[in-house]
Every structure is written in C-alpha cells, then in structure tokens.
Coordinates of C-alpha atoms in Angstrom, one line a residue:
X1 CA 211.5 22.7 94.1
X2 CA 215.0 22.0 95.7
X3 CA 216.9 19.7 93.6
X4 CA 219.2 17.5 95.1
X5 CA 222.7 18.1 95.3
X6 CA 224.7 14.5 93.2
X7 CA 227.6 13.0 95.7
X8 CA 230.7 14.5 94.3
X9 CA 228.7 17.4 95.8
X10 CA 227.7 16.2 99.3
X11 CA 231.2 15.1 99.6
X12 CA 232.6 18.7 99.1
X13 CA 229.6 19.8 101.7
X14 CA 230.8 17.3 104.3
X15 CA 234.4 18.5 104.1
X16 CA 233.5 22.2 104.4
X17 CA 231.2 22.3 106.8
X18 CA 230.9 19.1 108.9
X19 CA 232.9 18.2 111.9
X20 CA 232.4 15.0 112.5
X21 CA 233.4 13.2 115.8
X22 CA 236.8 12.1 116.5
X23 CA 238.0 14.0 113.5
X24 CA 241.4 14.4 113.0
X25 CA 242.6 18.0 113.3
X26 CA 245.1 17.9 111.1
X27 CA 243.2 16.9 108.3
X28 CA 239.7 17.0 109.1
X29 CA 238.5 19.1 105.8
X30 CA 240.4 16.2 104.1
X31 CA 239.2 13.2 105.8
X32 CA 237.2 10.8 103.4
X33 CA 234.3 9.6 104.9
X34 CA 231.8 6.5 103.4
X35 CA 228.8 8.1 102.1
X36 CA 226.3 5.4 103.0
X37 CA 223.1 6.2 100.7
X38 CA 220.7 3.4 101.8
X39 CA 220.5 0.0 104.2
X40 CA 218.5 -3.2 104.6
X41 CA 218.9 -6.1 106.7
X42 CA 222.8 -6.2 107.8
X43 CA 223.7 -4.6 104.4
X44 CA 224.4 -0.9 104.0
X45 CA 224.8 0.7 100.1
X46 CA 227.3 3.9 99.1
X47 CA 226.8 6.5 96.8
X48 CA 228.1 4.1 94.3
X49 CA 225.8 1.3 94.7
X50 CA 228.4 -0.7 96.5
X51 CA 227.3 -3.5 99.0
X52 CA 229.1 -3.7 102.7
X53 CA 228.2 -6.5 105.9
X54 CA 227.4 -3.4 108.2
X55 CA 230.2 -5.2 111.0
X56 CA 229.8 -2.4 113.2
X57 CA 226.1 -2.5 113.8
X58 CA 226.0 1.1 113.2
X59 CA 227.6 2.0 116.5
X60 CA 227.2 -1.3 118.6
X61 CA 223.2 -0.3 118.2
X62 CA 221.5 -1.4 115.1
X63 CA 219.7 -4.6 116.5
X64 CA 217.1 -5.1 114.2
X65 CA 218.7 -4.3 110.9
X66 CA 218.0 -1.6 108.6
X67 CA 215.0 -0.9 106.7
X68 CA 212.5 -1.9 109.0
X69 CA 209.0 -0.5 107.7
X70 CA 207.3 -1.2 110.3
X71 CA 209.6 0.8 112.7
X72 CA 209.6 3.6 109.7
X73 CA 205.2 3.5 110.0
X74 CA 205.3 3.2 113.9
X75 CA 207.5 6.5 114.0
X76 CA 205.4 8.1 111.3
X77 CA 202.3 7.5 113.4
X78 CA 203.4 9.1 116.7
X79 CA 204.8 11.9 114.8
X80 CA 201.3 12.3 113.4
X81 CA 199.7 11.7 116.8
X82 CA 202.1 13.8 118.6
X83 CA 205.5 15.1 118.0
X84 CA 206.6 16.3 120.8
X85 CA 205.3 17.9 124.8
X86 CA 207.3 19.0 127.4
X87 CA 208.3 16.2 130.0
X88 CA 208.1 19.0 132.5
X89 CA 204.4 19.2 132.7
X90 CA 202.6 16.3 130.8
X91 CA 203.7 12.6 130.4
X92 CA 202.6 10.7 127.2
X93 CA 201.4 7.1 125.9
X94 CA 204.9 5.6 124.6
X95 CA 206.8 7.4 127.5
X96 CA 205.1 6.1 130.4
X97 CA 204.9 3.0 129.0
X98 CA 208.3 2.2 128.0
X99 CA 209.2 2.9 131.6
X100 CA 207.3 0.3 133.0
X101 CA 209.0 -2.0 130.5
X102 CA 212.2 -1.0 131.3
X103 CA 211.8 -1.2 134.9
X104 CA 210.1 -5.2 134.3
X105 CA 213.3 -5.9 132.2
X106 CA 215.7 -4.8 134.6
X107 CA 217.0 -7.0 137.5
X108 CA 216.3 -6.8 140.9
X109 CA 214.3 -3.4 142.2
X110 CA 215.9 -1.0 138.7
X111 CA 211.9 0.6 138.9
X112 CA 212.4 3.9 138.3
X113 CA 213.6 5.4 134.6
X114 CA 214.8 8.4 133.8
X115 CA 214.9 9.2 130.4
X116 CA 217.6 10.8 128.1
X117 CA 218.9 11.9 124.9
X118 CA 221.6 9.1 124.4
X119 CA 224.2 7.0 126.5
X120 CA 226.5 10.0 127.0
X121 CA 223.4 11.9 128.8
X122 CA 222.4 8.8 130.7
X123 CA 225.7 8.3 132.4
X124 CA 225.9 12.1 133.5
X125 CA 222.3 11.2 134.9
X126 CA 224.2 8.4 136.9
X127 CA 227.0 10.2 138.2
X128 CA 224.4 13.2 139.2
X129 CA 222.1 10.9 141.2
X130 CA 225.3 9.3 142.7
X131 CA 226.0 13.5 143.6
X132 CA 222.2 14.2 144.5
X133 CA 221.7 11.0 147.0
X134 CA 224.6 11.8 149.1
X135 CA 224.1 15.7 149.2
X136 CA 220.5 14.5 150.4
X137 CA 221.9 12.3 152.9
X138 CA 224.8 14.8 154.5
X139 CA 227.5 13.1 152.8
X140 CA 228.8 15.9 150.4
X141 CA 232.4 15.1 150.7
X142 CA 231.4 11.4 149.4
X143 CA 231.6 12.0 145.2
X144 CA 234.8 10.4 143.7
X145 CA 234.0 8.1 141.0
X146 CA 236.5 4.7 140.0
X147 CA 236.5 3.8 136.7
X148 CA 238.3 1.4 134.9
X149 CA 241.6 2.0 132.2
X150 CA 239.8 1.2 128.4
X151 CA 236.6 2.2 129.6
X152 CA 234.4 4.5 127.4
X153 CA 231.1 5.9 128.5
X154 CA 230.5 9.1 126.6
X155 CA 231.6 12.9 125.7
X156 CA 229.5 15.1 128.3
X157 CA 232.0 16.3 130.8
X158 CA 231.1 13.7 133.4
X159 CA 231.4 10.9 131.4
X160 CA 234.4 12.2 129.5
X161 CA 235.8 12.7 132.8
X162 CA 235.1 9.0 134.0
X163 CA 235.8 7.6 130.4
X164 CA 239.7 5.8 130.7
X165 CA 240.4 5.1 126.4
X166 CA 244.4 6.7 127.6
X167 CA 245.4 6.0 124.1
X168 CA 242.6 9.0 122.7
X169 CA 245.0 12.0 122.7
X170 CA 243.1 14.5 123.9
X171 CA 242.9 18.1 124.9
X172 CA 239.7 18.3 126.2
X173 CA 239.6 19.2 130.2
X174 CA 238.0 16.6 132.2
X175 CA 237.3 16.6 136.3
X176 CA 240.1 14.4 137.7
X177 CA 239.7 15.5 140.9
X178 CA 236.3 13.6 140.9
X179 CA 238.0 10.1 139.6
X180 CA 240.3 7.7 139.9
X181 CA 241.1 4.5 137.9
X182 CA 241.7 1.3 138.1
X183 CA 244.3 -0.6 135.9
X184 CA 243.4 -2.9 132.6
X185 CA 240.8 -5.8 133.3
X186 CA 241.9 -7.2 130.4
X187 CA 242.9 -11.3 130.9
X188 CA 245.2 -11.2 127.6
X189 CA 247.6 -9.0 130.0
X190 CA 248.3 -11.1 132.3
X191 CA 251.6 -12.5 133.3
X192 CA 252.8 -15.9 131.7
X193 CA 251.8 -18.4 134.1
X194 CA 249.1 -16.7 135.9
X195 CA 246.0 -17.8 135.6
X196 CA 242.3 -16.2 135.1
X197 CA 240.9 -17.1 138.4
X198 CA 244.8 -15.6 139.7
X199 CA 244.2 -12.3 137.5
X200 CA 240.7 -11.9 138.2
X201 CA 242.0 -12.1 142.4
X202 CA 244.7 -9.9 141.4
X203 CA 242.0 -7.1 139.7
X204 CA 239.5 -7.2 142.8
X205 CA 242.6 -6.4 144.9
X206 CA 242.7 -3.3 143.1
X207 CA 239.2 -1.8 143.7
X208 CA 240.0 -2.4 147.4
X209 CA 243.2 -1.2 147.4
X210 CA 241.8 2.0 145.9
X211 CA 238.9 2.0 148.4
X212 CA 241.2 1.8 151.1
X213 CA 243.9 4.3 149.5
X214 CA 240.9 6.7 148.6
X215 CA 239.1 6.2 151.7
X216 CA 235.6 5.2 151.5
X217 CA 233.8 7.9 152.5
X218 CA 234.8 9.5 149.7
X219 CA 233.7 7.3 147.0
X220 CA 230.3 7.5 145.5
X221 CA 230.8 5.2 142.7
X222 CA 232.3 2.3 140.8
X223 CA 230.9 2.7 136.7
X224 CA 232.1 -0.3 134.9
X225 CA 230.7 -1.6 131.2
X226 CA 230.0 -5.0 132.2
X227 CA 232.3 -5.5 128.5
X228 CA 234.8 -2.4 127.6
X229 CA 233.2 -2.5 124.4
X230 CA 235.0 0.6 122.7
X231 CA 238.4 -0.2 124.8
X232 CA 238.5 -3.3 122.7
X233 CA 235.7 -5.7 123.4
X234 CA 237.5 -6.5 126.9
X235 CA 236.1 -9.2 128.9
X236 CA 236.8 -9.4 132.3
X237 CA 237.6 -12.5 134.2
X238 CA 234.8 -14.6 135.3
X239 CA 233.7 -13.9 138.6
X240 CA 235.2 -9.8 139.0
X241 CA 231.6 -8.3 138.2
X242 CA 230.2 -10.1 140.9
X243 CA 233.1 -9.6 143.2
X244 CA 233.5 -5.3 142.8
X245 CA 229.7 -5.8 143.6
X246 CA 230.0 -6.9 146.6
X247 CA 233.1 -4.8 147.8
X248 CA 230.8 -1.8 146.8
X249 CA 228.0 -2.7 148.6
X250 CA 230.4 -3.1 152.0
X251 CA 231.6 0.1 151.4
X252 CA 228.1 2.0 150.4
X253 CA 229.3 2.5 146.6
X254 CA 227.1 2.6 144.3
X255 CA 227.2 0.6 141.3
X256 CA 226.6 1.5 137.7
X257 CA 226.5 -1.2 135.0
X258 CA 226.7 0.9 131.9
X259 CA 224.8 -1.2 129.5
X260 CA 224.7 1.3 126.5
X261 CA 226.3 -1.5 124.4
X262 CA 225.6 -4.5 126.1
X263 CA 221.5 -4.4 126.5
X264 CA 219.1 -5.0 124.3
X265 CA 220.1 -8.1 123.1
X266 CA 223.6 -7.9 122.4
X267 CA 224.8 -11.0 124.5
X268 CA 221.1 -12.5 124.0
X269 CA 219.6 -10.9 126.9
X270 CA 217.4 -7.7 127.7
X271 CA 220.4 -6.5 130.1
X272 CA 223.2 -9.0 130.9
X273 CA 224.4 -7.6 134.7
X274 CA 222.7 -10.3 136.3
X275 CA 221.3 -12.6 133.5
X276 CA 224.9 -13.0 132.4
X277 CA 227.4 -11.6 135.4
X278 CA 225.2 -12.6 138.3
X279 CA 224.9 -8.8 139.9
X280 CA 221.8 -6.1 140.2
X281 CA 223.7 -2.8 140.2
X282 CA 222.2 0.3 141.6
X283 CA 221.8 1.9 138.1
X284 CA 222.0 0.5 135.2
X285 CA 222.5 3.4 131.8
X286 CA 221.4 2.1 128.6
X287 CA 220.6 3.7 125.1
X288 CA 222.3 2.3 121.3
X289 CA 220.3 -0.6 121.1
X290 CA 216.5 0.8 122.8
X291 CA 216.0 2.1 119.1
X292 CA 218.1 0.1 117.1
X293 CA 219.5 3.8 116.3
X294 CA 216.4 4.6 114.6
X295 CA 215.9 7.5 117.2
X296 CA 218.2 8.9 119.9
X297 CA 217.2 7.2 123.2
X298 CA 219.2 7.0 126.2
X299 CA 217.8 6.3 129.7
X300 CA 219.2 5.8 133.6
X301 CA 217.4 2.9 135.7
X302 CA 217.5 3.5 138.9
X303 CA 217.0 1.1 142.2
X304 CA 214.2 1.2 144.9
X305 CA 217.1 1.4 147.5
X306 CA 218.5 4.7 145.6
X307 CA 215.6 6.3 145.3
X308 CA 214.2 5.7 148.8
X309 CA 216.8 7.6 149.9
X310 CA 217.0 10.7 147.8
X311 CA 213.2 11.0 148.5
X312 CA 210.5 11.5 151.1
X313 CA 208.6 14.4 153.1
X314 CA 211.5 15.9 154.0
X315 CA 213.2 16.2 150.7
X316 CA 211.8 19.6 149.7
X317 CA 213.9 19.4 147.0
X318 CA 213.9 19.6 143.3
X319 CA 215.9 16.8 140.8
X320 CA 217.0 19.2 138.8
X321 CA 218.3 17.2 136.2
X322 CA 216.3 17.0 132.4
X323 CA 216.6 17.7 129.0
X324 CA 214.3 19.1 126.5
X325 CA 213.9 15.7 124.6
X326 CA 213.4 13.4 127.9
X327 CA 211.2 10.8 127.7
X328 CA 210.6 12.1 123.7
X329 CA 207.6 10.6 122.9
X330 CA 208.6 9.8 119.2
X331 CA 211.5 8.0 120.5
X332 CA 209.6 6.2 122.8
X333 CA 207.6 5.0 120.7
X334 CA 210.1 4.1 118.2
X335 CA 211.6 1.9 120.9
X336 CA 208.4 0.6 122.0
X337 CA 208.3 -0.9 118.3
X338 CA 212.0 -2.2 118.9
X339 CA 211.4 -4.1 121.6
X340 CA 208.1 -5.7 120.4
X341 CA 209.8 -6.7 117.2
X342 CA 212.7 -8.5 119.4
X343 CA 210.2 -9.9 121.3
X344 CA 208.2 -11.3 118.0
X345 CA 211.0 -12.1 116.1
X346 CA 212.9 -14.5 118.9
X347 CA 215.9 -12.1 118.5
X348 CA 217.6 -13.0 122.1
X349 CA 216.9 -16.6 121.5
X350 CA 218.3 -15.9 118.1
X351 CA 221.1 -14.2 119.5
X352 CA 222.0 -17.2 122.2
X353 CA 221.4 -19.7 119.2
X354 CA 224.0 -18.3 116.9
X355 CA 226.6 -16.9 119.4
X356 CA 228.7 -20.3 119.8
X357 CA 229.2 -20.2 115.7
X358 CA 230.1 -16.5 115.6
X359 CA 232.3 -17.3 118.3
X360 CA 233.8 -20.0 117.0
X361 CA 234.3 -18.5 113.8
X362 CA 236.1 -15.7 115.4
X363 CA 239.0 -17.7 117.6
X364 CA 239.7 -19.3 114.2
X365 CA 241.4 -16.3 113.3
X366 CA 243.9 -16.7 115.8
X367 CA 245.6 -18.6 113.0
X368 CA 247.1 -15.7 111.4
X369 CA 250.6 -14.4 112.3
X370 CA 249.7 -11.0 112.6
X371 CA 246.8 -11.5 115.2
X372 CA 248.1 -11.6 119.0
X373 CA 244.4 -11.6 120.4
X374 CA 241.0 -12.2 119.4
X375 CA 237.9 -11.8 122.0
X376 CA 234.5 -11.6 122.5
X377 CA 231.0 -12.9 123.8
X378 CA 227.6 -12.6 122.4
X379 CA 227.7 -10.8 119.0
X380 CA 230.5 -8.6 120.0
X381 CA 234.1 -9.8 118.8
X382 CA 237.7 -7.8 118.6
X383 CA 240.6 -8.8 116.6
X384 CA 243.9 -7.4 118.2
X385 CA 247.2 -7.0 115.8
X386 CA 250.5 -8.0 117.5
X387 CA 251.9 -5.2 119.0
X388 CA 254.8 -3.0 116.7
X389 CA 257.8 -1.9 118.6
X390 CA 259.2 0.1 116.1
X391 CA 257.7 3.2 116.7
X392 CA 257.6 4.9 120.0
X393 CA 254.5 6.0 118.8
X394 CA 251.3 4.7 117.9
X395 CA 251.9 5.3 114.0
X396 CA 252.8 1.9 113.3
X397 CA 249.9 0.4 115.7
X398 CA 247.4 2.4 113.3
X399 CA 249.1 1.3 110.0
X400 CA 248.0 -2.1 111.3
X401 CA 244.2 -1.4 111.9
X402 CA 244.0 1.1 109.0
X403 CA 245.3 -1.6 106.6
X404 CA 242.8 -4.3 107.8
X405 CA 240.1 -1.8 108.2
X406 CA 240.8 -0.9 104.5
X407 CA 241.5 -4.5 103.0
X408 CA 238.1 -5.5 104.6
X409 CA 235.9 -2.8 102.6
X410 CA 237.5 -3.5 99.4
X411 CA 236.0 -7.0 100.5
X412 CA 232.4 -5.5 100.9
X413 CA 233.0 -5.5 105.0
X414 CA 232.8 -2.4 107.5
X415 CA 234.7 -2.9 110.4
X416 CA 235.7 -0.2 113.3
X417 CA 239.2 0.0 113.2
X418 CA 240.9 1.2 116.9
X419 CA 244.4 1.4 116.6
X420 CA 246.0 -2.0 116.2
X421 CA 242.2 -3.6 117.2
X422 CA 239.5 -4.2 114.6
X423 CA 235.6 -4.5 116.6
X424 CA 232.4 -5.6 115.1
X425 CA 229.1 -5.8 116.7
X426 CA 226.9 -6.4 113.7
X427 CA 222.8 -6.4 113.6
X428 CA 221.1 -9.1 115.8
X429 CA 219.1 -10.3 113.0
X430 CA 222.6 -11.5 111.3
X431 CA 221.7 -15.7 110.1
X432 CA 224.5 -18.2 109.9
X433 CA 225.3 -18.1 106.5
X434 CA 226.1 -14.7 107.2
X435 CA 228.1 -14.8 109.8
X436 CA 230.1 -16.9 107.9
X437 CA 230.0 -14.6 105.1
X438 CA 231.6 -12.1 107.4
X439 CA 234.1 -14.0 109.0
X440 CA 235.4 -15.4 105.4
X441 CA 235.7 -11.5 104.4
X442 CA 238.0 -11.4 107.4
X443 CA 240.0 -14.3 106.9
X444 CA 240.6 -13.3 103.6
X445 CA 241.5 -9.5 104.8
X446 CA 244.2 -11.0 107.4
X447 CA 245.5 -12.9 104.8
X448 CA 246.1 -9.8 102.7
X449 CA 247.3 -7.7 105.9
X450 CA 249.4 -10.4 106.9
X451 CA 251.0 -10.3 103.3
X452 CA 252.0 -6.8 103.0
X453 CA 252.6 -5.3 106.3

C-alpha cells in the first residue's frame, strides 16, 4: 500500500520536479510555494492547519466555494456513467446540454458552442474562426488582430500573441505580425483635468485611428476582456465597450468579449457584455467560472451571423479545429451542476446584493498613503501602490506588492500580488460579514506596509 509522503516531503518534490507557471528562472527549484491541503466555503487550509480568506477565488474561478459535495457526487456519477468518448464521433448527455445552456445565456444570436479545454484554448478557437470565416469568404489577407495594452487572454501561441501584460518579461516568441495594440484603457491614466467621458473619446479615437492606419481590410478582430482582469482589474470608461462595437461592426471586425473572468457570475450576471456593457459581440470565450475550477472547461460562443457565413453547401470544408477533451463529458457535467447550484442558491442576485458593500469597502482604502489607486466592479477589486521612482527597474514596484502580498497571509488573507497591484476576486458565495472580514485583513496589511516600506 503506498504510504503517503508528510509535507516537508512534498515540498522537496515540488522544488525538484515541478515547474510551475510563471516561475521565476532564476530560482525556480527555490521558490516557496503555499501548500494548500484542504478548502471549504471561501476558506482554504495549509499543510500546517492554517486558515486563509481564499481572495483570489482560486484563479478569478472558484464561484461556488470549495467543498461542495454535491458537485464532488455529481462528478463521481458521470465518471461512473461515463468517463470519457470521443467528441469526434458521438455527442453525450451533459455535453449537448450544456450547450444549449450556454447558447440561452448568451446575448443576442451566441447559439453555437464550441467546447474547450480552458480559456487559453477557447480564445485560440476565436482567433481561428476569425481565420476560418474569412479564408471561407475570399478574404485571406483580412487576419490582423487589435488587442489592448494590460490585456491577458492566455499562453497558447495565439493568445499569447494577442495577450498585451508589457510588464511580463518574456522570451517566448509570439506572432506580431498578426497584432497590433491599442494603448492603456485605464481611466486612472488620464491627464489632470480630463475627464472620463473626454478619455473614454480619446480611447475610441484609437481603435479608429488604428483601423484606419491598418487598413480595414486587414483586420479580422478586436478581443477585448470586457475588465483587464489580470492587467489589474482595469475598467474601462463607461460607454468605450459599446463604442469599439460599433466601429467594428462598420468596418466588418469581429468582436470577441473574452469573458473567461467576467462570466459566470462574477459581476452578478451569466455574461456581462450586454447585461452590463450594453453589446452582443460576435464570440464571446469563457471558461474559470463554468466549473467553479472543479474541472477544466473552456468554451467559444459563437453568433448566427458568423456561422452563417463559414457554412453552407458550398463549404465542402472541414473545421479542423478540436481537442481530445472537447465537450468532456465529466466536465460538462461538473458545470451543469455549477450552474444549477447558482441558479438555486440566488448567487447573481447574491452577487448584485453585496457588490455595493464590497465596493464600498474597497475605495475606503484609498486612505492609506501608500495606495495611488483602488478599482473594481462586481466582486473583482485591485489595490494599486504608488508608483517608486527609485529604481529604473521594477525591483522596487515588486518590493511593494510582495510586502503587502506577504503582510496579508500572515493575516490569514491570499491575495494575487502583480507588481505594485494587489487583485482579489474571491468565491461568489462570500456573505457580508466576510467581506468585511477581508477588507479589515487589508486595512490592517496597508497599515503595516505603509509602516515599513
């Protein structure tokens, strides 16, 4: 019987053999990672027995908590039922009808769903419709993708190549010939004396001057997270989703709303393109929050109008696009549970409920000197350190969020430290008295921050 290895062990493991995502590579068999043992609720437990407010969410996807036994028996009966079949030849139960789901969740005519491993996977899907369509329609010249500066949407070499985070130093090639992109949304950048309504004018110029620099018939795309959640928790300026819509549509651009992070709840709605920002795109991508991270999930919704015209008699043609765990039917069913226990448990009306204190909470921490921004909507939030002009580098910008990220674990808080920024998207099924739990752990952690640094 295999006995199992105590956590002084695991840890040596993990630093021998794992490489885990944006590892440093200068100390990546050194790096000391939080070795979480067990969850429930908002709460995750170390090796140690020690308590953290999981502020993260996981990764932006844990929606209904952890240690959910009725998603654990769900999974356990599918698996039982049937593991796994190829999505080449057969469809299943939970597949098939997760994609009607999706496609009555979605806005406007999003009715067909293409299912993938994760959000990475569905964007590629995105960008290789875009591709597909206007090969099918004579246009092969018409690919280039904009994207945005802070935007994130995944590590396949199409979304890498679309993904603008400048500050990442990477090595990794990525296609630039196929993108170009458009400067910082962000409304905390704008000049003194400009207002929102000025900016958001001032950012719309941009996608048209782009268009018209580009040239139109060679754009495919516009991708745009309707929040840069991993750039920072960026909001744009009310009215620019709505706007870059309709400049798109002029030009025959496709639009993708890449709702990996902001679906399923996370700003109180199934998807927020036009529930919150007033636009039906022509794909939406979504994944994180389909399973609540219980299973990898990731799938492309894509419109009438797109499909229409990638299909028909005299498309004798294959999509040649899949993966071996599309339309899994484990996952699916996993998110099939998800969704009904959103549903049952009022989470988006919970969500919509409980926003205005978590927001409120947060802008109250504007009061410490260190902070030059803080940001959000929904259950997402961002805490931005004043900027450190010391260092030409971003050494000192790091100190900042490394210290903060630190103080607030001692504290019994995770938080996702990005440079000088601190984010937190934690579990929909967060109550009041925790929120303020959380945001009292962060007052206390600026405090401390604000002390020593």
């Amino acid at each position: 019987m295999r006995q199992e290895p105590d956590t002084a062990t695991l840890d040596a493991w993990d630093r021998a053999h794992q490489l885990h995502p944006w590892a440093a590579m200068s100390a990546w068999k050194t790096s000391d990672y939080l070795q979480v043992e067990r969850g429930q609720g908002i709460y995750l437990w170390d090796a140690e027995g020690n308590r953290f407010i999981d502020g993260p969410g996981g990764m932006w996807c844990v929606q209904i908590g952890y240690g959910r036994s009725d998603m654990a028996s769900a999974v356990a009966d599918q698996m039982m039922r049937l593991p796994y079949t190829s999505p080449w030849t057969t469809t299943t139960g939970p597949s098939a009808s997760l994609a009607r789901r999706l496609a009555d969740f979605a806005p406007g005519d999003l009715n067909t769903v293409f299912f993938t491993t994760g959000g990475s996977t569905a964007v590629d899907t995105a960008l290789r419709t875009m591709q597909f369509m206007n090969n099918a329609l004579g246009r092969p010249e018409k690919k280039i993708v904009i994207a945005r500066e802070k935007g994130y949407h995944g590590s396949t070499y199409l979304s890498a190549t679309v993904s603008g985070k400048e500050r990442d130093r990477s090595i990794f090639d990525t296609e630039q010939r196929l993108v170009r992109f458009l400067p910082d949304v962000n409304p905390f950048l704008r000049p003194r004396g400009m207002t929102e309504a000025e900016w958001c004018d001032a950012k719309v110029a941009d996608l048209e001057t782009m268009i018209a620099e580009t040239g139109p018939e060679r754009i495919g795309a516009f991708i745009a997270e309707p929040i840069l959640c991993s750039g920072g928790v960026i909001v744009p300026p009310e009215g620019y989703h709505r706007r870059t819509a309709e400049v798109c549509r002029k030009h025959d651009i496709l639009y993708i709303s890449d709702e990996v992070v902001t679906g399923f709840g996370r700003l109180g709605h199934w998807f927020s393109s036009e529930k919150v920002f007033g636009i039906v795109p022509d794909m939406i991508t979504c994944a994180k929050g389909l399973t609540s991270g219980y299973l990898p999930l990731g799938a492309c919704i894509i419109s009438d109008r797109v499909m229409e015209r990638m299909t028909g008699p005299d498309r004798k043609v294959l999509f040649s696009n899949g993966y071996t765990y599309s339309g899994h039917p484990v996952s699916c069913a996993a998110a099939m549970k998800n969704l009904d226990i959103i549903e049952e448990e009022g989470l988006l009306e919970h969500v919509r409920a409980v926003t205005p204190h978590f927001q409120e909470r947060l802008q109250m921490l504007r009061r410490h000197e260190i902070v030059a921004d803080v940001r959000g909507m929904g259950l997402l939030g961002c805490i931005e350190g004043r900027p450190v002009e010391s260092s030409g580098d971003l050494s000192a910008q790091r100190e900042l969020g490394s210290m903060l990220d630190a103080a607030c674990e001692a504290m019994g808080l995770l938080v996702r430290p990005l440079i000088n920024m601190a984010v937190f998207s934690p579990p929909l099924v967060i109550t009041v008295t925790q929120i303020d739990e959380m945001f009292d752990i962060l007052d206390k952690a600026l405090e401390k921050v604000s002390e020593e640094f």
